[in-house]
CSV table of C-alpha atoms in Angstrom, one decimal:
chain,number,residue,atom,x,y,z
A,266,MET,CA,136.8,-31.0,-98.9
A,267,LYS,CA,139.0,-30.2,-96.0
A,268,LYS,CA,139.9,-26.6,-96.2
A,269,ILE,CA,143.6,-25.5,-95.9
A,270,TRP,CA,145.0,-22.1,-96.3
A,271,LEU,CA,148.5,-20.7,-96.2
A,272,THR,CA,149.1,-17.9,-93.9
A,273,SER,CA,151.7,-15.9,-92.0
A,274,VAL,CA,152.0,-13.6,-89.1
A,275,PHE,CA,151.1,-10.7,-91.4
A,276,ALA,CA,148.2,-12.2,-93.4
A,277,LEU,CA,145.4,-14.1,-91.7
A,278,SER,CA,142.6,-13.2,-89.4
A,279,LEU,CA,140.3,-16.1,-88.5
A,280,SER,CA,136.8,-15.0,-87.9
A,281,ALA,CA,135.7,-15.5,-84.2
A,282,VAL,CA,135.5,-19.2,-83.5
A,283,ALA,CA,132.4,-20.4,-81.8
A,284,CYS,CA,133.2,-21.4,-78.1
A,285,ALA,CA,130.9,-20.2,-76.1
A,286,GLU,CA,152.4,-2.8,-65.7
A,287,SER,CA,156.8,5.9,-66.5
A,288,ALA,CA,159.6,3.4,-67.5
A,289,PRO,CA,163.0,3.9,-68.9
A,290,GLU,CA,163.1,3.8,-72.7
A,291,ALA,CA,163.3,0.1,-73.1
A,292,GLU,CA,160.4,-0.9,-70.8
A,293,ILE,CA,156.9,-2.1,-70.8
A,294,GLU,CA,155.4,-1.7,-67.4
A,295,THR,CA,152.2,-1.8,-65.5
A,296,ALA,CA,150.4,1.5,-65.5
A,297,ALA,CA,150.7,3.9,-62.7
A,298,ALA,CA,153.6,1.9,-61.5
A,299,GLU,CA,152.4,0.4,-61.7
A,300,THR,CA,152.1,5.6,-62.0
A,301,GLY,CA,149.3,6.9,-64.0
A,302,SER,CA,148.9,9.0,-67.1
A,303,ALA,CA,152.4,10.5,-66.7
A,304,ALA,CA,153.8,7.0,-67.1
A,305,ALA,CA,151.7,6.5,-70.1
A,306,ASP,CA,152.8,9.8,-71.7
A,307,ALA,CA,156.5,8.9,-71.2
A,308,ALA,CA,155.9,5.4,-72.5
A,309,SER,CA,154.1,6.6,-75.6
A,310,GLU,CA,156.8,9.1,-76.5
A,311,THR,CA,159.8,6.9,-75.8
A,312,GLY,CA,158.5,3.7,-77.1
A,313,THR,CA,158.3,2.0,-73.8
A,314,VAL,CA,155.6,-0.4,-72.6
A,315,THR,CA,154.3,-0.3,-69.1
A,316,GLU,CA,152.2,-3.7,-67.2
A,317,THR,CA,149.1,-0.9,-67.4
A,318,VAL,CA,150.4,-0.4,-69.2
A,319,SER,CA,135.4,-9.0,-88.7
A,320,GLN,CA,137.7,-9.2,-91.1
A,321,SER,CA,136.1,-9.4,-94.6
A,322,GLU,CA,135.5,-12.8,-96.2
A,323,THR,CA,138.3,-12.2,-98.6
A,324,GLN,CA,140.7,-12.1,-95.7
A,325,THR,CA,139.4,-15.2,-94.1
A,326,GLU,CA,138.5,-17.2,-97.1
A,327,ALA,CA,140.3,-20.5,-97.4
A,328,VAL,CA,142.8,-21.0,-100.2
A,329,GLU,CA,142.5,-24.1,-102.2
A,330,GLU,CA,145.0,-26.9,-101.5
A,331,GLU,CA,146.6,-26.3,-104.9
A,332,ALA,CA,147.8,-22.9,-103.7
A,333,VAL,CA,149.4,-24.4,-100.6
A,334,ALA,CA,151.1,-27.1,-102.8
A,335,ALA,CA,152.7,-24.3,-104.9
A,336,VAL,CA,154.9,-23.4,-101.9
A,337,GLU,CA,156.6,-26.8,-102.6
A,338,PHE,CA,157.2,-27.8,-99.0
A,339,PRO,CA,156.9,-31.6,-98.7
A,340,ASP,CA,154.6,-32.9,-96.0
A,341,GLU,CA,157.5,-33.9,-93.8
A,342,ALA,CA,158.7,-30.3,-93.7
A,343,TRP,CA,155.6,-29.1,-91.8
A,344,ARG,CA,155.5,-29.2,-88.0
A,345,GLU,CA,152.1,-29.5,-86.3
A,346,VAL,CA,151.7,-27.4,-83.2
A,347,PRO,CA,150.1,-29.3,-80.3
A,348,GLN,CA,146.9,-27.8,-79.0
A,349,ASP,CA,148.4,-27.4,-75.5
A,350,ARG,CA,150.9,-24.9,-77.0
A,351,LEU,CA,148.3,-22.8,-78.7
A,352,LEU,CA,146.5,-19.8,-77.2
A,353,TYR,CA,143.3,-18.7,-78.9
A,354,ILE,CA,142.6,-15.0,-78.2
A,355,GLU,CA,139.2,-13.9,-79.4
A,356,THR,CA,139.1,-10.1,-80.3
A,357,ASP,CA,136.5,-7.8,-81.6
A,358,HIS,CA,138.2,-8.2,-85.0
A,359,GLY,CA,138.7,-11.9,-85.2
A,360,MET,CA,140.7,-14.8,-83.6
A,361,VAL,CA,144.4,-14.5,-82.8
A,362,ILE,CA,146.3,-17.7,-82.4
A,363,VAL,CA,149.6,-17.6,-80.5
A,364,GLU,CA,152.1,-20.5,-80.3
A,365,LEU,CA,153.7,-20.7,-76.9
A,366,ALA,CA,157.4,-21.2,-76.2
A,367,PRO,CA,157.9,-23.1,-72.9
A,368,GLU,CA,161.5,-24.1,-73.8
A,369,PHE,CA,162.4,-20.4,-73.5
A,370,THR,CA,159.9,-19.1,-71.0
A,371,PRO,CA,158.4,-21.9,-68.9
A,372,LEU,CA,157.3,-19.6,-66.1
A,373,HIS,CA,155.5,-17.1,-68.3
A,374,VAL,CA,153.8,-19.8,-70.4
A,375,GLU,CA,152.6,-21.3,-67.2
A,376,ARG,CA,151.2,-17.9,-66.0
A,377,MET,CA,149.4,-17.3,-69.3
A,378,THR,CA,147.9,-20.7,-69.5
A,379,THR,CA,146.9,-20.7,-65.8
A,380,LEU,CA,145.1,-17.3,-66.2
A,381,ALA,CA,143.5,-18.4,-69.5
A,382,ASN,CA,142.2,-21.6,-67.8
A,383,GLU,CA,140.8,-19.4,-65.0
A,384,ARG,CA,139.0,-17.2,-67.6
A,385,PHE,CA,140.9,-14.3,-66.1
A,386,TYR,CA,141.2,-12.4,-69.4
A,387,ASP,CA,137.6,-12.8,-70.5
A,388,PHE,CA,136.0,-9.3,-71.2
A,389,LEU,CA,139.1,-7.4,-70.1
A,390,VAL,CA,140.4,-4.8,-72.6
A,391,TRP,CA,143.3,-3.7,-74.8
A,392,HIS,CA,143.9,-0.7,-72.6
A,393,ARG,CA,147.1,0.6,-74.2
A,394,VAL,CA,147.5,0.3,-78.0
A,395,ILE,CA,150.2,2.3,-79.9
A,396,ASP,CA,150.2,1.9,-83.6
A,397,GLY,CA,153.5,0.5,-85.0
A,398,PHE,CA,154.5,-0.6,-81.5
A,399,VAL,CA,152.2,-2.8,-79.3
A,400,ALA,CA,148.7,-3.8,-78.4
A,401,GLN,CA,148.7,-4.2,-74.6
A,402,GLY,CA,146.0,-6.1,-72.8
A,403,GLY,CA,144.8,-7.2,-69.5
A,404,GLY,CA,143.4,-3.9,-68.0
A,405,SER,CA,139.7,-3.4,-67.1
A,406,ARG,CA,137.4,-0.7,-68.4
A,407,THR,CA,137.4,0.9,-64.9
A,408,ASN,CA,141.0,0.2,-64.0
A,409,PRO,CA,143.8,0.0,-66.5
A,410,ASN,CA,146.1,-1.1,-63.7
A,411,HIS,CA,144.1,-4.3,-63.2
A,412,ARG,CA,146.2,-7.4,-62.6
A,413,THR,CA,146.2,-10.8,-61.1
A,414,GLU,CA,146.8,-11.3,-57.3
A,415,LEU,CA,149.2,-14.2,-58.1
A,416,PRO,CA,152.9,-13.7,-57.2
A,417,PRO,CA,155.0,-11.8,-59.7
A,418,VAL,CA,156.9,-13.9,-62.3
A,419,PRO,CA,160.7,-13.6,-62.5
A,420,GLY,CA,162.1,-12.3,-65.8
A,421,GLU,CA,162.9,-14.9,-68.5
A,422,PHE,CA,164.6,-12.5,-70.9
A,423,THR,CA,167.2,-15.0,-72.0
A,424,VAL,CA,167.8,-18.7,-71.6
A,425,ARG,CA,171.0,-20.7,-71.2
A,426,ARG,CA,170.7,-23.0,-74.2
A,427,ASP,CA,172.4,-26.3,-74.9
A,428,PRO,CA,172.7,-26.2,-78.7
A,429,ASN,CA,172.3,-30.0,-78.8
A,430,GLU,CA,168.9,-29.7,-77.1
A,431,ILE,CA,167.5,-26.5,-78.5
A,432,THR,CA,168.5,-25.9,-82.0
A,433,ILE,CA,168.6,-22.4,-83.6
A,434,MET,CA,169.3,-22.2,-87.3
A,435,GLU,CA,171.7,-19.3,-87.3
A,436,THR,CA,171.5,-17.2,-90.4
A,437,GLN,CA,173.0,-13.7,-89.7
A,438,ASP,CA,175.0,-11.5,-87.4
A,439,ARG,CA,172.8,-9.1,-85.4
A,440,VAL,CA,173.1,-6.6,-82.6
A,441,ILE,CA,171.6,-7.8,-79.3
A,442,ASN,CA,169.9,-4.4,-78.5
A,443,GLU,CA,171.1,-1.1,-79.9
A,444,ARG,CA,170.0,0.8,-76.8
A,445,SER,CA,171.0,-1.4,-73.9
A,446,ASN,CA,173.5,-3.9,-75.3
A,447,PRO,CA,175.0,-3.1,-78.7
A,448,ALA,CA,177.2,-6.2,-78.8
A,449,MET,CA,177.1,-8.3,-81.9
A,450,ALA,CA,175.5,-11.7,-81.7
A,451,ARG,CA,173.8,-14.1,-84.1
A,452,ALA,CA,170.2,-14.5,-85.1
A,453,GLY,CA,168.1,-17.2,-86.7
A,454,PHE,CA,165.1,-19.4,-86.2
A,455,TRP,CA,163.9,-21.8,-83.5
A,456,ASN,CA,160.7,-23.6,-84.3
A,457,GLY,CA,159.8,-20.8,-86.6
A,458,PHE,CA,160.4,-18.2,-83.9
A,459,PRO,CA,162.9,-15.4,-84.7
A,460,ALA,CA,165.6,-15.7,-82.1
A,461,GLY,CA,168.9,-14.1,-81.1
A,462,THR,CA,171.7,-16.0,-79.6
A,463,GLN,CA,175.4,-16.2,-78.8
A,464,ALA,CA,177.0,-18.3,-81.5
A,465,SER,CA,176.4,-22.0,-80.9
A,466,ALA,CA,180.1,-22.6,-81.4
A,467,LEU,CA,180.8,-20.8,-78.1
A,468,ALA,CA,179.2,-23.6,-76.2
A,469,GLY,CA,182.4,-25.5,-76.7
A,470,ILE,CA,184.3,-23.1,-74.4
A,471,THR,CA,181.7,-22.1,-71.9
A,472,ALA,CA,181.8,-23.8,-68.4
A,473,ASP,CA,178.3,-25.2,-68.7
A,474,GLY,CA,178.4,-26.0,-72.4
A,475,ARG,CA,175.6,-23.5,-73.1
A,476,VAL,CA,175.1,-20.2,-74.7
A,477,GLU,CA,172.7,-17.3,-74.1
A,478,SER,CA,169.7,-17.0,-76.3
A,479,TRP,CA,166.4,-15.0,-76.5
A,480,LEU,CA,163.3,-14.6,-78.7
A,481,LEU,CA,163.1,-11.5,-80.7
A,482,HIS,CA,160.5,-8.7,-80.7
A,483,CYS,CA,159.6,-8.9,-84.4
A,484,VAL,CA,156.1,-8.1,-85.5
A,485,GLY,CA,153.7,-10.7,-83.9
A,486,ALA,CA,155.8,-11.3,-80.7
A,487,ALA,CA,153.6,-12.0,-77.7
A,488,ALA,CA,155.4,-10.9,-74.5
A,489,MET,CA,154.9,-9.8,-70.9
A,490,ALA,CA,154.6,-6.3,-69.5
A,491,ARG,CA,156.3,-5.4,-66.2
A,492,THR,CA,157.4,-2.5,-64.0
A,493,ASN,CA,161.0,-1.2,-63.6
A,494,ASP,CA,161.5,-4.3,-61.5
A,495,PRO,CA,162.6,-7.0,-64.0
A,496,ASN,CA,160.9,-9.6,-61.8
A,497,SER,CA,157.5,-8.1,-61.7
A,498,ALA,CA,155.4,-9.6,-64.5
A,499,GLY,CA,151.9,-10.3,-63.4
A,500,SER,CA,149.1,-10.6,-66.0
A,501,GLN,CA,149.4,-7.8,-68.4
A,502,PHE,CA,150.8,-8.8,-71.8
A,503,TYR,CA,151.3,-7.3,-75.2
A,504,ILE,CA,151.5,-8.3,-78.9
A,505,THR,CA,153.8,-6.3,-81.1
A,506,ARG,CA,152.4,-4.3,-84.0
A,507,GLY,CA,155.9,-3.4,-85.3
A,508,ASN,CA,159.4,-4.5,-84.7
A,509,ALA,CA,160.3,-3.4,-81.2
A,510,GLU,CA,164.1,-4.0,-81.2
A,511,HIS,CA,164.8,-1.9,-78.0
A,512,LEU,CA,162.8,-4.5,-76.0
A,513,ASN,CA,165.0,-7.5,-77.1
A,514,ALA,CA,166.5,-9.4,-74.1
A,515,GLN,CA,164.9,-6.9,-71.8
A,516,TYR,CA,161.3,-8.2,-71.8
A,517,THR,CA,160.1,-11.8,-71.9
A,518,VAL,CA,158.7,-13.0,-75.3
A,519,TRP,CA,156.6,-16.1,-74.5
A,520,GLY,CA,154.9,-16.7,-77.8
A,521,ARG,CA,154.3,-15.8,-81.4
A,522,VAL,CA,151.2,-15.0,-83.5
A,523,ARG,CA,150.6,-17.8,-86.0
A,524,ALA,CA,147.3,-16.4,-87.3
A,525,GLY,CA,145.4,-13.2,-86.8
A,526,GLN,CA,148.1,-10.5,-86.9
A,527,ASP,CA,145.7,-8.4,-89.0
A,528,ALA,CA,143.2,-8.6,-86.1
A,529,VAL,CA,145.9,-7.4,-83.7
A,530,ASP,CA,146.7,-4.5,-86.1
A,531,SER,CA,143.0,-3.6,-86.1
A,532,ILE,CA,142.6,-3.2,-82.3
A,533,ALA,CA,141.6,0.4,-81.5
A,534,VAL,CA,144.5,2.7,-80.8
A,535,GLY,CA,144.6,4.7,-77.6
A,536,THR,CA,145.6,4.6,-73.9
A,537,MET,CA,143.1,4.5,-71.1
A,538,GLY,CA,143.6,7.4,-68.6
A,539,GLN,CA,145.4,9.4,-71.2
A,540,ASP,CA,143.3,9.7,-74.3
A,541,ILE,CA,140.0,11.4,-73.7
A,542,GLY,CA,137.1,9.5,-75.2
A,543,PHE,CA,139.2,6.4,-75.9
A,544,GLN,CA,136.9,3.3,-76.1
A,545,PRO,CA,139.1,0.2,-75.8
A,546,ASP,CA,138.5,-3.0,-77.7
A,547,THR,CA,137.7,-6.2,-75.7
A,548,ILE,CA,139.5,-9.4,-75.2
A,549,ARG,CA,136.4,-11.5,-75.6
A,550,SER,CA,138.0,-14.7,-74.5
A,551,MET,CA,141.3,-16.5,-74.2
A,552,ARG,CA,141.6,-20.3,-74.3
A,553,VAL,CA,144.3,-22.9,-74.4
A,554,GLY,CA,143.7,-25.2,-77.3
A,555,SER,CA,143.7,-28.3,-75.1
A,556,ASP,CA,140.9,-26.8,-72.9
A,557,ASP,CA,138.1,-29.4,-72.8
A,558,GLY,CA,135.5,-26.7,-72.8
A,559,PHE,CA,136.8,-25.0,-76.0
A,560,ASP,CA,135.5,-26.2,-79.4
A,561,GLY,CA,137.2,-23.8,-81.8
A,562,GLN,CA,140.4,-25.6,-82.4
A,563,VAL,CA,142.1,-25.6,-85.8
A,564,THR,CA,145.2,-27.4,-87.0
A,565,VAL,CA,148.2,-25.1,-87.1
A,566,GLU,CA,151.3,-26.2,-89.0
A,567,VAL,CA,154.6,-24.3,-89.2
A,568,VAL,CA,157.4,-25.1,-91.6
A,569,ASP,CA,160.1,-26.9,-89.7
A,570,THR,CA,163.0,-24.4,-89.7
A,571,THR,CA,165.5,-27.2,-89.2
A,572,SER,CA,164.4,-28.9,-92.4
A,573,GLU,CA,166.4,-29.0,-95.7
A,574,ALA,CA,163.3,-27.6,-97.5
A,575,PHE,CA,163.3,-24.6,-95.3
A,576,ALA,CA,167.0,-24.1,-95.7
A,577,SER,CA,166.5,-24.1,-99.5
A,578,TRP,CA,163.5,-21.7,-99.2
A,579,LEU,CA,165.5,-19.4,-97.0
A,580,GLU,CA,168.6,-19.2,-99.2
A,581,PRO,CA,167.5,-16.2,-101.3
A,582,TYR,CA,166.8,-14.2,-98.2
A,583,THR,CA,170.2,-15.0,-96.8
A,584,VAL,CA,171.9,-14.0,-100.0
A,585,GLN,CA,170.0,-10.7,-100.1
A,586,GLY,CA,170.9,-10.1,-96.4
A,587,THR,CA,167.3,-9.8,-95.4
A,588,ASP,CA,166.8,-9.0,-91.7
A,589,ILE,CA,165.4,-11.9,-89.6
A,590,CYS,CA,162.4,-9.8,-88.6
A,591,GLU,CA,161.4,-9.4,-92.3
A,592,ILE,CA,161.4,-13.1,-93.1
A,593,ASP,CA,157.9,-14.6,-92.7
A,594,VAL,CA,158.0,-18.3,-91.9
A,595,PRO,CA,155.1,-20.1,-93.7
A,596,VAL,CA,152.2,-21.3,-91.6
A,597,ARG,CA,149.1,-23.2,-92.8
A,598,ILE,CA,145.8,-23.7,-91.0
A,599,THR,CA,143.4,-26.5,-91.4
A,600,GLU,CA,139.8,-26.3,-90.2
């Protein structure tokens, strides 16, 4: 029988699939400033990020189809993610699967997929990991400042969105960034991604008929490190291990973990060049699902957050005033 299991950003770690850049408080930069251990010290204490900057069988065991059916989402309420929008990151603790968001961050998605296709990340390390904050990867064992020689990528912290083309289901009022921009905006879901936005209704009075929107740094956000220069992203990236609100609309979120957050949370904590004796975990490989040479694909489905079924499911959370980062959009994986 085809195995299906219900998962979420907090729940599932797939076992390894066979296939074989100191910054101000709100920043994630490249190490050494791209300035050494002093940068790492400041980053660690202020919550900044600099571009240096096997689960048990019970965790990976497939749940029977009946358990999935109990969620009561009809088949038409599930959205299958195309393989060319999935990034498979094999870690020492299992497989992490990230859905890409080219509508919001086309340049960063292109950079990540290009480097993955070039096998750039294979055998690099998670060189800066802070519990409750981020797991940052892309350094080497001998040089945590390691980065691509490709030109830097401009910041894509926000996007000018036509509400008729990119739909965000707005559910609550939310501050943009308490540290850098305490203005009130809205928040909701786009394709199952937690997102912040100016109210869609404002599009009717803006000159271009668009509003400013951004993806949120909730747990499981995949984003790009950089230096103090907002247009300096290279190859170092991070995945959040906690809600990193002070990074919202200041760093580029290009994807979201759909499976394997527990693997991310298991990555060894420490910072190369700062913590004596720290032995970083390895990025064993990174592949785009559509890579002809990769044979570990699984089917990833996310509940359609524009569907009536999702709206009904979400209603109790809305009534309770649950923060957007605490609402876990259902995902199911089929082998």
